Amino acid sequence: MGFLRVIRKWALRDKMPIREIARRTGVSRNTIKKYLRAGIVEPEFQRPDRPSKLDPYAEKLTAWLLSEQRKTR
């Protein structure tokens, strides 16, 4: 569960005071007020698509795992 979603749940559904939310999360009261006023749920960050370092070896690793799986103990 997202951090901002927890703050919104405590404040709006559970009617927890902002001071208590600040104490539990370690975030300042002003920041919590800002989050509640803005109404945002979770910030969206753009993650660039990066190839895995194991991609060149994926077929060989899969073959190894399959051969090990078929062996008896």
PDB file of C-alpha atoms in Angstrom, residues 52-66:
ATOM      1  CA  SER A  52      18.579  -6.632 -17.992  1.00  0.00           C
ATOM      2  CA  LYS A  53      22.234  -7.587 -17.768  1.00  0.00           C
ATOM      3  CA  LEU A  54      21.141 -11.225 -17.916  1.00  0.00           C
ATOM      4  CA  ASP A  55      19.212 -10.892 -21.193  1.00  0.00           C
ATOM      5  CA  PRO A  56      22.111 -12.156 -23.353  1.00  0.00           C
ATOM      6  CA  TYR A  57      22.325 -15.284 -21.168  1.00  0.00           C
ATOM      7  CA  ALA A  58      18.597 -15.925 -20.629  1.00  0.00           C
ATOM      8  CA  GLU A  59      18.291 -18.871 -23.022  1.00  0.00           C
ATOM      9  CA  LYS A  60      21.360 -20.622 -21.608  1.00  0.00           C
ATOM     10  CA  LEU A  61      20.222 -20.101 -18.014  1.00  0.00           C
ATOM     11  CA  THR A  62      16.750 -21.397 -18.806  1.00  0.00           C
ATOM     12  CA  ALA A  63      18.225 -24.492 -20.410  1.00  0.00           C
ATOM     13  CA  TRP A  64      20.417 -25.095 -17.366  1.00  0.00           C
ATOM     14  CA  LEU A  65      17.466 -24.748 -15.006  1.00  0.00           C
ATOM     15  CA  LEU A  66      15.364 -27.158 -17.050  1.00  0.00           C
TER      16      LEU A  66
END
